[in-house]
XYZ file of C-alpha atoms in Angstrom:
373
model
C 222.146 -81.912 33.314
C 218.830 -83.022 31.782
C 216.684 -79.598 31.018
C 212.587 -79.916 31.571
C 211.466 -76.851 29.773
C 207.895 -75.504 31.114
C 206.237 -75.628 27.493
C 207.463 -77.318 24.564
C 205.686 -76.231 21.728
C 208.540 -77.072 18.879
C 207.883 -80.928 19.762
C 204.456 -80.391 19.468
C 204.716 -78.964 15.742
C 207.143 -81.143 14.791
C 204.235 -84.660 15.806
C 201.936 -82.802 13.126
C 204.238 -81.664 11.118
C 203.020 -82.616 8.101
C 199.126 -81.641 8.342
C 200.143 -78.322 9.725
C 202.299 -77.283 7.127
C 199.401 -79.049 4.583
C 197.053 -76.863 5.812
C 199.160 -73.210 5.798
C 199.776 -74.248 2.457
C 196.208 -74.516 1.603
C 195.375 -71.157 3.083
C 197.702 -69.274 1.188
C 197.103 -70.842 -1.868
C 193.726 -70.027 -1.888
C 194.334 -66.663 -0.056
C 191.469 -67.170 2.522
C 193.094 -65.129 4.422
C 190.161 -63.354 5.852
C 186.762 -65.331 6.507
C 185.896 -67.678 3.912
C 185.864 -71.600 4.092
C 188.419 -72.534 6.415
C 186.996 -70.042 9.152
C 183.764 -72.093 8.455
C 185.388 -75.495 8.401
C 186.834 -74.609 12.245
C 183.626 -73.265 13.454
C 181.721 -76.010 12.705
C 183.891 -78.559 13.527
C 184.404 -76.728 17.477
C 180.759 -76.342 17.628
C 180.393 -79.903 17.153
C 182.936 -80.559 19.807
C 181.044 -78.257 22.336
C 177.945 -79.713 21.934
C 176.459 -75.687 20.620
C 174.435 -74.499 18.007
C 177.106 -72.157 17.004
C 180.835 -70.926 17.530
C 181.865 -67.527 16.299
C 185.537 -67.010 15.711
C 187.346 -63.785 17.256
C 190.411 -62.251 17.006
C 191.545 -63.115 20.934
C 189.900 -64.270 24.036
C 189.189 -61.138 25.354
C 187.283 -60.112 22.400
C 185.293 -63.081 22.948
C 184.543 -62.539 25.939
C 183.372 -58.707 25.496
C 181.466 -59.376 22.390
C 179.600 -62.433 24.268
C 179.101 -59.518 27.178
C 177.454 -57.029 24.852
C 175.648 -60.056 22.926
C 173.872 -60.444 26.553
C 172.733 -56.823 26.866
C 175.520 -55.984 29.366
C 176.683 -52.620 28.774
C 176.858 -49.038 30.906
C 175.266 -49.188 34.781
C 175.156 -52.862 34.771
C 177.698 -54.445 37.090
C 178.987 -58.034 36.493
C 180.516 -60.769 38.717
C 183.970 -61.978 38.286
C 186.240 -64.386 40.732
C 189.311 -62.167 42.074
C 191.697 -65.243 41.075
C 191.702 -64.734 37.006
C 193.934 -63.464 34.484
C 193.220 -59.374 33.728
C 191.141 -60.363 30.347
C 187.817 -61.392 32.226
C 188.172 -58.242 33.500
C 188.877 -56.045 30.662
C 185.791 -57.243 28.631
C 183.563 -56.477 31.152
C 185.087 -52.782 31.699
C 185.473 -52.437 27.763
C 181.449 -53.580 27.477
C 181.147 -49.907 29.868
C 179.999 -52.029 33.316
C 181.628 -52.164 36.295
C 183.973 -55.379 37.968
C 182.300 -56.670 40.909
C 184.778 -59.339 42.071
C 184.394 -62.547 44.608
C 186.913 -64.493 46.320
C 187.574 -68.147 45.622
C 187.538 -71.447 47.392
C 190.745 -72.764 48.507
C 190.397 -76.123 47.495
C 190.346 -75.419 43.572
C 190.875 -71.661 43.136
C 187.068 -71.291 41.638
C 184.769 -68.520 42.427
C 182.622 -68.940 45.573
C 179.360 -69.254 44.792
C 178.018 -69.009 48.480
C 180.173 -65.325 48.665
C 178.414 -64.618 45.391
C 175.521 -65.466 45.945
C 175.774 -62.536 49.022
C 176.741 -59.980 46.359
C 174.079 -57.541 45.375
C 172.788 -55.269 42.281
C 174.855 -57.605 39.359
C 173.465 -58.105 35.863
C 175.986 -60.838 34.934
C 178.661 -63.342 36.317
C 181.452 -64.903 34.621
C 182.297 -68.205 36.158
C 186.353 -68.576 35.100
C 187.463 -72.268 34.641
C 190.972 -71.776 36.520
C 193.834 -73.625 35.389
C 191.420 -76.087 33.376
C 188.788 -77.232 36.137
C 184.836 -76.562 35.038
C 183.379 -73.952 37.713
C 180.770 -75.132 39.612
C 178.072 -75.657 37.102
C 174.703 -76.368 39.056
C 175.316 -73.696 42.281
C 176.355 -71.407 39.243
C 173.540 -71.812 37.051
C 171.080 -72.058 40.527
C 172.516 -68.945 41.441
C 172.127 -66.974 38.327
C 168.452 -68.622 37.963
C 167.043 -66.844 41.563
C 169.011 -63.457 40.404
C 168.500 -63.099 37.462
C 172.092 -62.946 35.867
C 173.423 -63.774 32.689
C 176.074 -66.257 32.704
C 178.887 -65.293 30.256
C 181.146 -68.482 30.653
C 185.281 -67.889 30.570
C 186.373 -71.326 29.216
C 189.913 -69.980 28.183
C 191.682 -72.619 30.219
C 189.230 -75.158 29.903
C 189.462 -76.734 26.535
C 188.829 -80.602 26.705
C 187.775 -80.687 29.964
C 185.143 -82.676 31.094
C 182.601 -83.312 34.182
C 179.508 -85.736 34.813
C 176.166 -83.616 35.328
C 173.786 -85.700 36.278
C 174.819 -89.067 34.892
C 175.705 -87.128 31.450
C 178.956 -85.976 30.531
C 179.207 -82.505 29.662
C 182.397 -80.458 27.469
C 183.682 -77.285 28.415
C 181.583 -74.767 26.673
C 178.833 -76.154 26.883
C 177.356 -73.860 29.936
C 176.008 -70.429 29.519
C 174.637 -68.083 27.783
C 177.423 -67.685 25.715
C 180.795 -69.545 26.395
C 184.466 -68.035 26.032
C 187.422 -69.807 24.606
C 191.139 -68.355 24.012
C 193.408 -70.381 21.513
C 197.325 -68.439 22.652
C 199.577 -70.532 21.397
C 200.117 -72.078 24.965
C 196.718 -73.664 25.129
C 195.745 -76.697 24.936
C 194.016 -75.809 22.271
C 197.138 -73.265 20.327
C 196.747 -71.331 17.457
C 200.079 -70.081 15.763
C 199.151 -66.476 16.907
C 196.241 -65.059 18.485
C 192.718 -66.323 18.471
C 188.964 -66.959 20.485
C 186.004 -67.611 19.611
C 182.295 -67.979 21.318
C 180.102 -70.713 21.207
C 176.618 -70.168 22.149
C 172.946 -71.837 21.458
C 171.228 -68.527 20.463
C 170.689 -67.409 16.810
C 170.026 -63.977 18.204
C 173.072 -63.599 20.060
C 175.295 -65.251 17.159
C 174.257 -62.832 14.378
C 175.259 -59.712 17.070
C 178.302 -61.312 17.831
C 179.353 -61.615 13.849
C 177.984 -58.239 13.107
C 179.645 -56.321 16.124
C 182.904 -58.403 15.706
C 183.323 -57.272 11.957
C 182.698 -53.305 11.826
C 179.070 -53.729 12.343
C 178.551 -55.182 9.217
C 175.521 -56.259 7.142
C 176.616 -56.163 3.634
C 179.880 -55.433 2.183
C 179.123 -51.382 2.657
C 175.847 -51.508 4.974
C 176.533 -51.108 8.471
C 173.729 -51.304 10.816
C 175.764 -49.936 13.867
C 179.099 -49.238 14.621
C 181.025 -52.145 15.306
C 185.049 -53.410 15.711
C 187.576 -55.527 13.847
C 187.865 -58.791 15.739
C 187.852 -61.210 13.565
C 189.560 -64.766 13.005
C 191.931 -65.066 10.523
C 192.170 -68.082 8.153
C 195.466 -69.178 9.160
C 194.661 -69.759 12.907
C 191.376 -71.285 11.834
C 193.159 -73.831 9.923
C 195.967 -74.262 12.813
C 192.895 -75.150 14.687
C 191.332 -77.277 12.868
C 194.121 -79.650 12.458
C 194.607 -79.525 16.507
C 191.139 -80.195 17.104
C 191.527 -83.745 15.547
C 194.601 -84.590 18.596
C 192.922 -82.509 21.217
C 190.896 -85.150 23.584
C 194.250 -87.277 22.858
C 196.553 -84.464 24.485
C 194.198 -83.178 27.253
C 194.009 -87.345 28.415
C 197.989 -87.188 28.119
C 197.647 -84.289 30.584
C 195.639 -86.065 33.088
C 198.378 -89.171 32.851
C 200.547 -86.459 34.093
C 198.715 -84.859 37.021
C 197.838 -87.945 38.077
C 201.722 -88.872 38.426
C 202.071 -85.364 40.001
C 199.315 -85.731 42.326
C 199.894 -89.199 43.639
C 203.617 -88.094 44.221
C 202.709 -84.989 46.093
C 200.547 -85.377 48.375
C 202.517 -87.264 51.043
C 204.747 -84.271 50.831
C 201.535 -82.103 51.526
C 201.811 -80.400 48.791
C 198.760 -78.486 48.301
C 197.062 -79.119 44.120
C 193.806 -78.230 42.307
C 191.075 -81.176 43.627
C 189.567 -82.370 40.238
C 186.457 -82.978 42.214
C 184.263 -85.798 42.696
C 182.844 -85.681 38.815
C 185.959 -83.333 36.813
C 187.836 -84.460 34.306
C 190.037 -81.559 34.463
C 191.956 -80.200 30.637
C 195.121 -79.571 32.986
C 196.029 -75.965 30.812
C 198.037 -75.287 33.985
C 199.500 -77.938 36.694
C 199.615 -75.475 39.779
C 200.644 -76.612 43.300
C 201.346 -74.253 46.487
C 204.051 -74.202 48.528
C 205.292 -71.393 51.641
C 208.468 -71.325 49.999
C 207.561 -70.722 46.306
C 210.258 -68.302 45.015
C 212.999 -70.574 47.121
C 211.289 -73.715 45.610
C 211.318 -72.552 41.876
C 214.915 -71.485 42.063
C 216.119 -74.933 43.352
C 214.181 -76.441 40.649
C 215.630 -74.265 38.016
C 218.812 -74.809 39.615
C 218.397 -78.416 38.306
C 217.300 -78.087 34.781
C 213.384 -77.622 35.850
C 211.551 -74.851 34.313
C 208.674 -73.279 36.597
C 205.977 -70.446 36.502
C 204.146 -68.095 38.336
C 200.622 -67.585 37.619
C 198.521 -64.363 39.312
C 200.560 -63.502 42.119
C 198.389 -61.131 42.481
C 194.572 -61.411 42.553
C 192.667 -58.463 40.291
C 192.003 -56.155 43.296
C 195.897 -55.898 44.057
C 196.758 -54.618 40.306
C 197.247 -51.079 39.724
C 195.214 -50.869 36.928
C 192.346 -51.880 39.523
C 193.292 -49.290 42.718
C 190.128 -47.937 41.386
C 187.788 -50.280 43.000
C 188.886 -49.338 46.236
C 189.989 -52.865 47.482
C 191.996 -53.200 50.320
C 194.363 -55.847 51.054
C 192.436 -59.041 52.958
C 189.378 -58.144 50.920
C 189.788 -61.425 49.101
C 192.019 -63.706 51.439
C 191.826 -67.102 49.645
C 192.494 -65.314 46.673
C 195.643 -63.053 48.008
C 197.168 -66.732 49.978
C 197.283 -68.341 47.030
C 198.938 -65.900 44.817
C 201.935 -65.934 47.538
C 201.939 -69.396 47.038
C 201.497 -70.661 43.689
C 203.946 -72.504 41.510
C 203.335 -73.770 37.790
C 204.960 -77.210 36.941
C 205.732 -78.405 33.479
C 202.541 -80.049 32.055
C 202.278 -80.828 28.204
C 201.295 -84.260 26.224
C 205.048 -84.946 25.236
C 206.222 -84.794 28.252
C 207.319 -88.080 29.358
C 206.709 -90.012 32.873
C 210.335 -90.154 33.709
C 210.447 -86.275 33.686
C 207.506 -86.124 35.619
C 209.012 -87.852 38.357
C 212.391 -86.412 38.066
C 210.225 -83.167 39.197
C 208.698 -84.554 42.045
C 211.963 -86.107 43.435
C 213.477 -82.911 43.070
C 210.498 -80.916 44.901
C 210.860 -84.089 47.396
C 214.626 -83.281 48.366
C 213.487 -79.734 48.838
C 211.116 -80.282 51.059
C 213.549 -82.702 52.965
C 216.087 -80.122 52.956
C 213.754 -77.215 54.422
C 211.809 -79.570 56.733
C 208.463 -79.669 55.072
């Protein structure tokens, strides 16, 4: 039986091979190990990319995403906006910056936060709009919405890398909304380092030099130390990982759309519910998600048959213990808690080829025959 593993990040090394192991090389000859030149050459080669004035390397995504926080002034009594549907991280900065979650439910046709049920929400100092799966949030009700409140927009673009969307007759990148924008590079992303990584890309010279200083120990000078700060820094090794990824990553994030294309087409005259790209996205695809009433039944049978599947948040924010806290009760967030009953991850990566695309969607097919959907 033919196996379809869920990530394949082996083949993926082994297409790039050569400039990969070029560039580790280069690293440790030159023991760059911390900052130094090829920390700078990925920074300004991703700011290019993003269209921003400047990208500041971090040790993680969620260190990106709490330095960009307290770059933005957000700190103890603020409270901050956050869709229910995300991974933990987008909640951990803001809790680590000292404010307090304020979560929103999401619309069921994409997952994103509701910017109507946000816009509801009173008393917040900040919202992080959280490009799910790889889709761009909402950028003009967002950025209307934080305009007649006030808010600063601290954008989560961990699954967003490469993804695209028409604004007005202009196409825009991922990252390029904000006051400050987030990006994780886990291996699994579509942009991977070989370990952990993030960075921030913002427009503001103010906000940058807080960002570097806070990131690394509050530093000035090698022993001055203007406040105190933390270690989350990017090493030199994922920086150069990155930059030799960068070059292939429009190239792998089109490959992506191929394939939810395929996935889509195939799917929806089973009524198979999937992310709507929207009328202008060019979704990055991180995650191909679809929903089904029988999820845990469906991803057996299609592990039964060589297909690997996953589960992403089965469980919105407000249904974790590590949020009981907040006082949430179950039905506060509906669209939120339906889909995390529902959702199923399908095997999405560029060398993944059409015929196991569709070998997937038969088999989800003959399911559904079998169970009457």
């Amino acid at each position: 039986m033919k196996k379809i593993k869920f990530l394949d990040l082996n083949t993926q090394y082994n297409s790039i091979k050569e400039d990969i192991d070029r560039a580790l090389f280069s690293v440790i000859r030159d023991s760059a190990f911390v900052g130094g030149r090829y920390l700078e050459e990925f920074e300004k080669g991703f700011s290019v990319y993003t269209k921003r004035k400047h990208t500041i390397g971090t040790a993680n995504g969620t260190a990106a995403l709490f330095l960009a926080l307290k770059s933005q002034g957000i700190g103890k009594g603020h409270r901050v906006a956050l869709p229910a549907m995300t991974f933990i991280a987008t909640a951990e900065a803001v809790t680590w910056a000292g404010a307090e979650v304020v979560l929103v439910d999401v619309k069921k046709e994409d997952l994103l936060m509701d910017v109507e049920k946000l816009s509801c929400v009173k008393n917040v100092q900040a919202v992080i709009p959280v490009d799910l799966f790889g889709k761009i949030a909402d950028v003009e009700s967002i950025k209307k919405t934080a305009e007649e409140k006030g808010l600063k927009v601290v954008w989560d673009c961990c699954q967003s890398h490469g993804a695209r969307m028409n604004l007005q007759a202009e196409e825009k990148v991922s990252g390029e909304f904000g006051d400050c924008a987030c990006f994780s590079f886990y291996p699994g992303k579509n942009l991977g380092a070989y370990g952990d990584a993030g960075a921030v890309v913002t427009d503001s010279d103010q906000s940058e030099a807080y960002i570097r200083k806070l990131g690394n120990h509050g530093r000035e000078g090698k022993y001055t130390h203007s406040l105190e700060g933390f270690n989350e820094r990017l090493d030199g090794i994922q920086a150069a990982v990155l930059s030799v990824k960068l070059k292939h990553l429009d190239r792998w994030v089109q490959r992506r759309r191929d394939i939810a294309d395929i996935y889509r087409e195939r799917l929806s005259s089973l009524g198979v519910w999937t992310q709507s790209p929207g009328e202008d996205g060019l979704p990055a695809y991180h995650i191909f998600a679809i929903q089904h009433s029988k999820r845990d039944e469906l991803a057996g049978y299609l592990n039964e048959n060589g297909i690997q599947t996953g589960v992403h948040y089965p469980f919105p924010l407000h249904r974790l213990e590590a949020y009981k806290y907040l006082w949430h009760r179950k039905g506060d967030f509906q669209v939120a808690e339906e889909a995390g009953e529902r959702l199923l991850s399908l095997p999405i990566y560029p060398e993944l080829e059409d015929d196991d695309v569709n070998m997937v969607c038969d088999e989800i097919g003959r399911f559904c025959l079998k169970k009457g959907f």
